[in-house]
CSV table of C-alpha atoms in Angstrom, one decimal:
chain,number,residue,atom,x,y,z
A,21,MET,CA,98.5,68.5,80.5
A,22,LYS,CA,99.3,65.4,80.5
A,23,GLY,CA,96.2,62.9,81.5
A,24,VAL,CA,93.9,65.7,79.8
A,25,SER,CA,93.0,65.8,76.0
A,26,ALA,CA,94.4,68.9,74.2
A,27,ARG,CA,91.8,71.2,72.9
A,28,ALA,CA,91.6,74.9,71.4
A,29,ALA,CA,92.0,77.6,73.7
A,30,PRO,CA,91.3,81.5,72.7
A,31,CYS,CA,93.7,84.2,73.1
A,32,GLY,CA,94.0,87.8,71.5
A,33,SER,CA,93.2,91.4,71.8
A,34,ARG,CA,89.7,92.7,71.8
A,35,ARG,CA,90.0,93.1,67.7
A,36,THR,CA,91.8,89.9,67.4
A,37,GLU,CA,91.5,86.2,68.2
A,38,VAL,CA,94.0,83.5,67.7
A,39,ARG,CA,93.5,80.2,68.8
A,40,TYR,CA,95.7,77.5,69.8
A,41,ILE,CA,96.5,73.9,70.9
A,42,LEU,CA,97.6,73.5,75.5
A,43,ALA,CA,99.4,71.1,75.5
A,44,VAL,CA,101.9,70.5,78.7
A,45,ASP,CA,104.4,68.1,76.1
A,46,ALA,CA,104.9,70.6,73.3
A,47,PRO,CA,108.7,71.4,74.1
A,48,ASP,CA,108.9,74.7,74.3
A,49,PHE,CA,107.7,73.8,78.4
A,50,ALA,CA,110.4,71.8,78.9
A,51,PRO,CA,112.5,74.5,80.1
A,52,PHE,CA,110.0,74.8,83.2
A,53,LEU,CA,108.7,71.5,83.9
A,54,GLU,CA,112.9,71.1,84.7
A,55,ARG,CA,112.6,73.4,87.7
A,56,LEU,CA,109.2,72.5,89.0
A,57,PRO,CA,108.5,68.5,90.6
A,58,PRO,CA,107.1,66.1,88.3
A,59,PHE,CA,103.1,66.6,86.9
A,60,PRO,CA,101.6,63.9,87.6
A,61,GLU,CA,97.9,62.4,85.7
A,62,ALA,CA,95.8,64.8,85.9
A,63,LYS,CA,92.3,62.6,86.5
A,64,GLU,CA,88.6,63.0,85.3
A,65,GLY,CA,87.4,66.2,86.6
A,66,ARG,CA,90.0,67.7,88.6
A,67,SER,CA,91.4,69.7,85.4
A,68,GLY,CA,91.0,73.4,84.3
A,69,HIS,CA,91.4,76.2,81.9
A,70,GLY,CA,91.0,79.3,82.3
A,71,ALA,CA,92.3,82.7,81.1
A,72,MET,CA,94.5,85.5,83.6
A,73,ALA,CA,94.4,89.6,83.3
A,74,VAL,CA,97.7,90.9,82.8
A,75,ARG,CA,98.2,93.6,84.1
A,76,TYR,CA,101.3,96.3,83.2
A,77,GLU,CA,103.5,95.3,85.6
A,78,ASP,CA,102.6,91.9,85.8
A,79,VAL,CA,105.3,91.8,81.9
A,80,THR,CA,108.7,92.7,82.1
A,81,GLN,CA,110.7,95.9,80.0
A,82,ASP,CA,112.0,93.3,77.4
A,83,GLY,CA,108.2,91.1,77.2
A,84,ARG,CA,108.6,87.7,80.4
A,85,LEU,CA,106.2,87.9,82.2
A,86,ALA,CA,106.6,88.5,85.9
A,87,VAL,CA,107.6,85.3,88.1
A,88,ARG,CA,105.0,86.6,91.0
A,89,ALA,CA,102.7,87.1,88.8
A,90,GLY,CA,102.6,83.6,87.5
A,91,ALA,CA,101.4,82.4,90.4
A,92,GLN,CA,98.0,83.5,90.1
A,93,ALA,CA,97.5,80.6,87.2
A,94,ILE,CA,95.9,78.0,89.1
A,95,GLY,CA,93.4,80.2,90.8
A,96,VAL,CA,92.0,80.5,87.3
A,97,SER,CA,92.8,77.5,86.2
A,98,VAL,CA,91.7,75.0,89.1
A,99,TRP,CA,90.7,77.5,92.4
A,100,GLN,CA,87.8,79.2,90.5
A,101,PRO,CA,86.5,76.5,87.2
A,102,VAL,CA,87.1,72.8,88.7
A,103,LEU,CA,87.6,73.0,93.1
A,104,GLU,CA,84.8,75.6,94.0
A,105,ARG,CA,81.9,73.5,92.3
A,106,HIS,CA,84.1,70.4,92.8
A,107,PRO,CA,82.6,66.9,95.3
A,108,ALA,CA,86.1,67.6,97.2
A,109,SER,CA,85.3,70.9,98.4
A,110,ARG,CA,82.0,70.8,99.8
A,111,ALA,CA,83.3,67.7,101.6
A,112,LEU,CA,86.4,69.1,103.0
A,113,LEU,CA,84.2,72.4,104.2
A,114,ALA,CA,81.3,70.3,105.4
A,115,GLN,CA,84.1,69.8,108.3
A,116,GLY,CA,85.7,72.7,108.2
A,117,ILE,CA,88.9,71.5,106.7
A,118,VAL,CA,90.0,74.1,104.5
A,119,PRO,CA,93.4,73.5,102.4
A,120,ILE,CA,95.8,76.3,103.2
A,121,LEU,CA,99.1,76.9,101.2
A,122,THR,CA,101.8,76.2,102.6
A,123,ARG,CA,104.9,75.6,99.5
A,124,LEU,CA,104.1,77.6,96.1
A,125,VAL,CA,107.2,77.6,93.0
A,126,VAL,CA,106.8,79.3,90.3
A,127,VAL,CA,109.0,79.7,87.0
A,128,THR,CA,108.5,82.3,84.4
A,129,GLY,CA,110.4,83.4,81.4
A,130,GLY,CA,109.7,82.5,77.6
A,131,GLY,CA,108.1,85.3,75.4
A,132,PRO,CA,107.7,88.3,74.7
A,133,PHE,CA,104.5,88.5,75.2
A,134,SER,CA,101.8,91.9,75.4
A,135,ALA,CA,100.4,93.4,78.2
A,136,ARG,CA,96.8,93.3,75.9
A,137,VAL,CA,97.2,89.5,75.6
A,138,PRO,CA,95.8,87.4,78.0
A,139,VAL,CA,97.7,84.6,79.4
A,140,HIS,CA,96.1,80.8,79.5
A,141,ALA,CA,96.4,78.7,82.0
A,142,ASP,CA,95.2,75.1,82.2
A,143,GLY,CA,95.7,73.4,85.8
A,144,ALA,CA,94.6,70.3,87.3
A,145,PHE,CA,94.4,69.4,91.3
A,146,GLU,CA,94.9,66.0,93.5
A,147,LEU,CA,94.9,64.4,96.3
A,148,VAL,CA,98.3,63.4,98.8
A,149,GLU,CA,98.7,61.6,101.3
A,150,ALA,CA,102.1,62.6,103.1
A,151,ARG,CA,104.0,60.6,105.7
A,152,ASP,CA,106.4,61.2,107.2
A,153,VAL,CA,109.0,58.7,109.4
A,154,GLY,CA,107.3,58.6,111.7
A,155,ARG,CA,104.1,56.9,109.9
A,156,LYS,CA,102.0,60.4,110.8
A,157,SER,CA,99.7,61.9,107.4
A,158,ARG,CA,99.4,65.0,106.6
A,159,PHE,CA,96.7,65.2,103.4
A,160,ARG,CA,97.5,68.0,100.5
A,161,VAL,CA,95.4,69.3,97.5
A,162,ASP,CA,98.1,69.4,95.3
A,163,MET,CA,97.6,71.6,92.0
A,164,TRP,CA,99.9,72.7,89.4
A,165,ALA,CA,99.8,74.2,85.4
A,166,THR,CA,100.5,75.5,82.7
A,167,MET,CA,101.0,79.0,81.4
A,168,ARG,CA,100.9,79.8,77.4
A,169,SER,CA,100.7,83.3,75.4
A,170,VAL,CA,100.9,84.7,71.6
A,171,ARG,CA,104.9,86.0,70.6
A,172,SER,CA,103.4,89.6,70.6
A,173,SER,CA,105.0,93.1,72.0
A,174,THR,CA,102.8,95.6,73.9
A,175,PHE,CA,103.4,98.8,71.7
A,176,GLY,CA,103.1,96.9,68.6
A,177,PRO,CA,100.0,95.5,66.3
A,178,PRO,CA,97.6,93.2,68.2
A,179,PRO,CA,98.6,89.7,67.6
A,180,GLY,CA,97.0,87.8,63.6
A,181,PRO,CA,95.2,84.7,63.2
A,182,ASP,CA,98.5,83.1,62.9
A,183,ALA,CA,100.5,84.7,66.0
A,184,GLU,CA,102.6,81.6,67.0
A,185,PRO,CA,102.0,80.0,71.0
A,186,VAL,CA,104.5,80.6,73.4
A,187,ALA,CA,104.7,79.1,76.6
A,188,ILE,CA,105.9,81.3,79.4
A,189,GLY,CA,105.3,80.1,82.4
A,190,ALA,CA,104.4,76.9,84.9
A,191,MET,CA,104.2,76.9,88.4
A,192,TRP,CA,103.0,74.5,91.5
A,193,ALA,CA,102.2,74.5,95.0
A,194,GLU,CA,101.2,72.6,97.5
A,195,HIS,CA,98.4,73.1,100.8
A,196,VAL,CA,97.6,71.2,103.4
A,197,VAL,CA,93.9,71.1,104.6
A,198,THR,CA,93.6,71.9,108.2
A,199,ARG,CA,90.6,73.0,110.2
A,200,PRO,CA,92.3,77.0,111.0
A,201,PHE,CA,88.9,77.9,112.9
A,202,ALA,CA,88.6,75.6,115.3
A,203,PRO,CA,90.9,75.4,118.6
A,204,PRO,CA,94.6,74.3,118.6
A,205,ASP,CA,94.2,71.0,119.1
A,206,GLU,CA,91.6,70.5,116.8
A,207,ARG,CA,93.1,71.9,113.5
A,208,SER,CA,95.0,69.1,112.4
A,209,VAL,CA,93.2,66.7,110.2
A,210,SER,CA,94.2,63.1,111.0
A,211,GLU,CA,91.6,61.4,108.7
A,212,LEU,CA,89.8,62.7,105.3
A,213,PRO,CA,86.1,62.9,105.4
A,214,ARG,CA,84.7,58.7,104.2
A,215,GLU,CA,84.2,60.1,100.2
A,216,LEU,CA,87.6,61.0,100.0
A,217,ALA,CA,90.5,59.7,99.3
A,218,PRO,CA,93.9,60.3,97.6
A,219,GLU,CA,95.7,59.0,95.0
A,220,ARG,CA,98.8,58.4,96.2
A,221,ILE,CA,100.7,58.7,99.2
A,222,VAL,CA,104.6,60.3,99.3
A,223,ALA,CA,107.2,61.6,101.5
A,224,HIS,CA,106.5,64.2,103.8
A,225,THR,CA,108.9,67.3,103.2
A,226,ASP,CA,109.9,69.8,106.5
A,227,PRO,CA,110.1,73.5,105.0
A,228,PRO,CA,113.7,73.5,105.1
A,229,SER,CA,114.0,71.3,102.9
A,230,VAL,CA,113.5,73.6,100.3
A,231,ILE,CA,117.1,75.9,101.2
A,232,ALA,CA,119.1,72.7,101.5
A,233,GLY,CA,120.0,72.8,98.8
A,234,ASP,CA,120.5,69.4,95.9
A,235,ALA,CA,123.6,67.3,93.6
A,236,THR,CA,122.5,70.3,91.5
A,237,THR,CA,123.6,72.7,93.9
A,238,ARG,CA,126.9,74.6,94.7
A,239,TRP,CA,126.4,77.4,98.0
A,240,ILE,CA,128.8,80.1,96.9
A,241,ASP,CA,128.1,82.2,100.2
A,242,ASP,CA,129.5,79.5,103.6
A,243,ALA,CA,127.4,81.3,105.9
A,244,TRP,CA,123.8,83.0,106.3
A,245,ARG,CA,123.5,86.6,106.7
A,246,ALA,CA,121.9,88.6,108.1
A,247,SER,CA,120.1,91.4,106.0
A,248,GLU,CA,120.2,94.9,106.9
A,249,THR,CA,117.3,96.1,107.6
A,250,PRO,CA,114.7,94.6,109.2
A,251,ILE,CA,111.2,94.2,107.5
A,252,VAL,CA,108.6,96.2,108.5
A,253,PHE,CA,105.1,93.9,107.9
A,254,GLY,CA,102.1,96.8,107.1
A,255,MET,CA,98.1,96.1,106.4
A,256,SER,CA,99.3,96.5,103.0
A,257,HIS,CA,101.4,93.8,103.2
A,258,THR,CA,97.7,91.8,104.5
A,259,ASP,CA,95.6,89.6,102.8
A,260,SER,CA,91.9,89.3,103.1
A,261,ASN,CA,93.2,85.7,105.2
A,262,GLN,CA,93.6,88.5,108.1
A,263,HIS,CA,98.0,87.5,107.8
A,264,VAL,CA,100.6,88.8,105.1
A,265,ASN,CA,100.6,87.4,101.7
A,266,SER,CA,102.1,84.1,100.7
A,267,LEU,CA,103.1,86.7,97.6
A,268,ALA,CA,105.4,89.2,99.9
A,269,TYR,CA,107.9,86.7,100.3
A,270,PRO,CA,109.5,86.2,96.5
A,271,ILE,CA,109.2,89.8,96.7
A,272,LEU,CA,111.0,91.2,99.3
A,273,LEU,CA,113.9,87.6,98.8
A,274,GLU,CA,114.0,88.8,94.9
A,275,GLU,CA,114.8,92.9,96.6
A,276,ALA,CA,117.2,91.3,99.4
A,277,ALA,CA,119.6,89.2,96.4
A,278,LEU,CA,118.8,92.0,94.0
A,279,HIS,CA,120.7,95.2,97.0
A,280,ASP,CA,122.9,92.0,98.2
A,281,ARG,CA,124.7,92.3,94.5
A,282,ALA,CA,124.5,95.7,94.1
A,283,ARG,CA,126.9,96.0,97.9
A,284,ARG,CA,128.8,94.0,95.9
A,285,GLY,CA,129.5,95.6,92.6
A,286,GLU,CA,127.8,93.2,90.5
A,287,GLY,CA,125.0,93.8,88.2
A,288,THR,CA,121.3,93.7,88.9
A,289,SER,CA,118.9,93.6,85.6
A,290,LEU,CA,118.4,90.0,86.2
A,291,PHE,CA,115.2,88.4,85.8
A,292,ALA,CA,114.0,86.0,88.0
A,293,SER,CA,112.4,83.7,86.8
A,294,ARG,CA,112.0,81.1,89.7
A,295,PHE,CA,111.0,81.1,93.1
A,296,GLU,CA,109.7,78.3,95.9
A,297,MET,CA,108.8,78.9,98.9
A,298,ALA,CA,107.9,77.3,102.1
A,299,TYR,CA,105.7,78.1,104.2
A,300,ARG,CA,105.2,77.4,108.1
A,301,LYS,CA,103.6,79.9,110.2
A,302,PRO,CA,102.4,83.2,109.5
A,303,SER,CA,103.1,86.2,109.6
A,304,PHE,CA,100.8,90.1,110.6
A,305,ALA,CA,100.9,93.3,110.2
A,306,GLY,CA,103.3,95.8,112.3
A,307,GLU,CA,105.9,92.3,113.5
A,308,ARG,CA,109.2,93.1,112.6
A,309,LEU,CA,111.0,90.6,110.8
A,310,VAL,CA,114.9,89.2,109.9
A,311,LEU,CA,115.4,87.3,106.3
A,312,ARG,CA,118.7,86.0,106.7
A,313,ILE,CA,120.1,85.3,102.5
A,314,ARG,CA,123.2,82.7,101.8
A,315,ARG,CA,123.9,83.0,97.8
A,316,TYR,CA,124.0,79.3,95.5
A,317,GLU,CA,124.8,78.7,91.8
A,318,ARG,CA,122.2,75.6,90.4
A,319,THR,CA,123.0,74.3,86.9
A,320,LEU,CA,120.5,71.7,86.2
A,321,PRO,CA,121.0,68.1,84.0
A,322,SER,CA,120.7,70.0,80.6
A,323,GLY,CA,123.6,72.0,81.3
A,324,ARG,CA,121.7,75.1,82.3
A,325,THR,CA,123.2,77.8,85.6
A,326,PHE,CA,121.7,80.2,87.5
A,327,LEU,CA,122.5,82.3,90.1
A,328,GLY,CA,120.3,82.3,93.3
A,329,VAL,CA,120.1,83.3,97.7
A,330,ALA,CA,117.9,81.0,99.7
A,331,GLY,CA,116.3,83.0,102.1
A,332,VAL,CA,115.5,82.3,105.8
A,333,PHE,CA,112.0,84.3,107.8
A,334,ALA,CA,112.3,84.6,111.1
A,335,THR,CA,111.5,87.0,113.7
A,336,LYS,CA,115.4,88.1,115.7
A,337,GLU,CA,114.5,85.6,118.7
A,338,GLU,CA,113.1,83.0,116.6
A,339,HIS,CA,116.5,82.7,114.7
A,340,GLU,CA,118.2,82.4,117.8
A,341,GLY,CA,116.5,79.0,117.9
A,342,PRO,CA,116.2,76.1,115.8
A,343,LEU,CA,116.0,76.4,112.2
A,344,GLU,CA,113.1,74.6,111.8
A,345,LYS,CA,111.7,76.7,113.6
A,346,ALA,CA,112.2,79.5,111.1
A,347,ARG,CA,108.8,81.1,109.1
A,348,VAL,CA,109.3,81.5,106.1
A,349,PHE,CA,112.5,79.3,104.4
A,350,GLY,CA,112.6,80.3,99.8
A,351,THR,CA,114.5,80.5,97.3
A,352,ILE,CA,115.4,82.9,94.4
A,353,GLU,CA,117.1,82.9,90.7
A,354,LEU,CA,118.0,84.9,88.5
A,355,GLU,CA,118.9,84.6,85.0
A,356,PRO,CA,120.4,87.3,82.4
């Protein structure tokens, strides 16, 4: 990554070890980084590396990494090897402060690669102060990661020592630090522990900005449309954080996008190569939400164009109120 010296990393099956250099400046990462926030320079002691365990369901039939699977890159490259033992984590935990995921962007593609070959991730984090127009500060732990494997096939021969390295994805995540177990009026963090200081001050963006579009966006639909079937959450949608898992939402949005295309008589053999989610409020087992969607097309400066669907998750009653009171905002982008 930028700010991190390149190094060799092992990759391969149990019978074969392939070595390559992980470097975010490699040209094959450019298509992923074009669709993510800019990666900052990684500070000393705040970067890491790890191998992702790949399941069969994480690799599509044409050998691409399923976008939902890319989210685990910061777990193996940042959370486990760096943050769990970092002084910053100890200082925050001592005051009951925990980073809570508020925004997640994952981009995948490239390949093909094999479900029998590990995915290696390089990641880093930084402390950020985000200020809104009223000068109110929110403190974040921002994380980013890149993913690489070797060109191979799940049912082909194991890759040899000269197997071609291939970039297969990258991601970005924002976590606002808060005291989730404190009384409601004590959960906000107005200042960091004395020994910690943010690396950057940035402008705060509210969750609805994820679905606002920009100069690269052309809206296909003039209005939002509610999905035909309400979302009903059960225990299998939840995780140990006691609420619906953050990855449930991009999966549901992708399914809604494909159902919408099928309803229109359009092809559905498409690959979801990017999602972006902003989380404002959790949901729980037993709740029912309504998903409203709106189609768009996005053309990047490089000339690449993607079909997209923006989505707003909220209860029926929340949809009747201001947009900013919805629970989750997101987009999913599709390509052949």
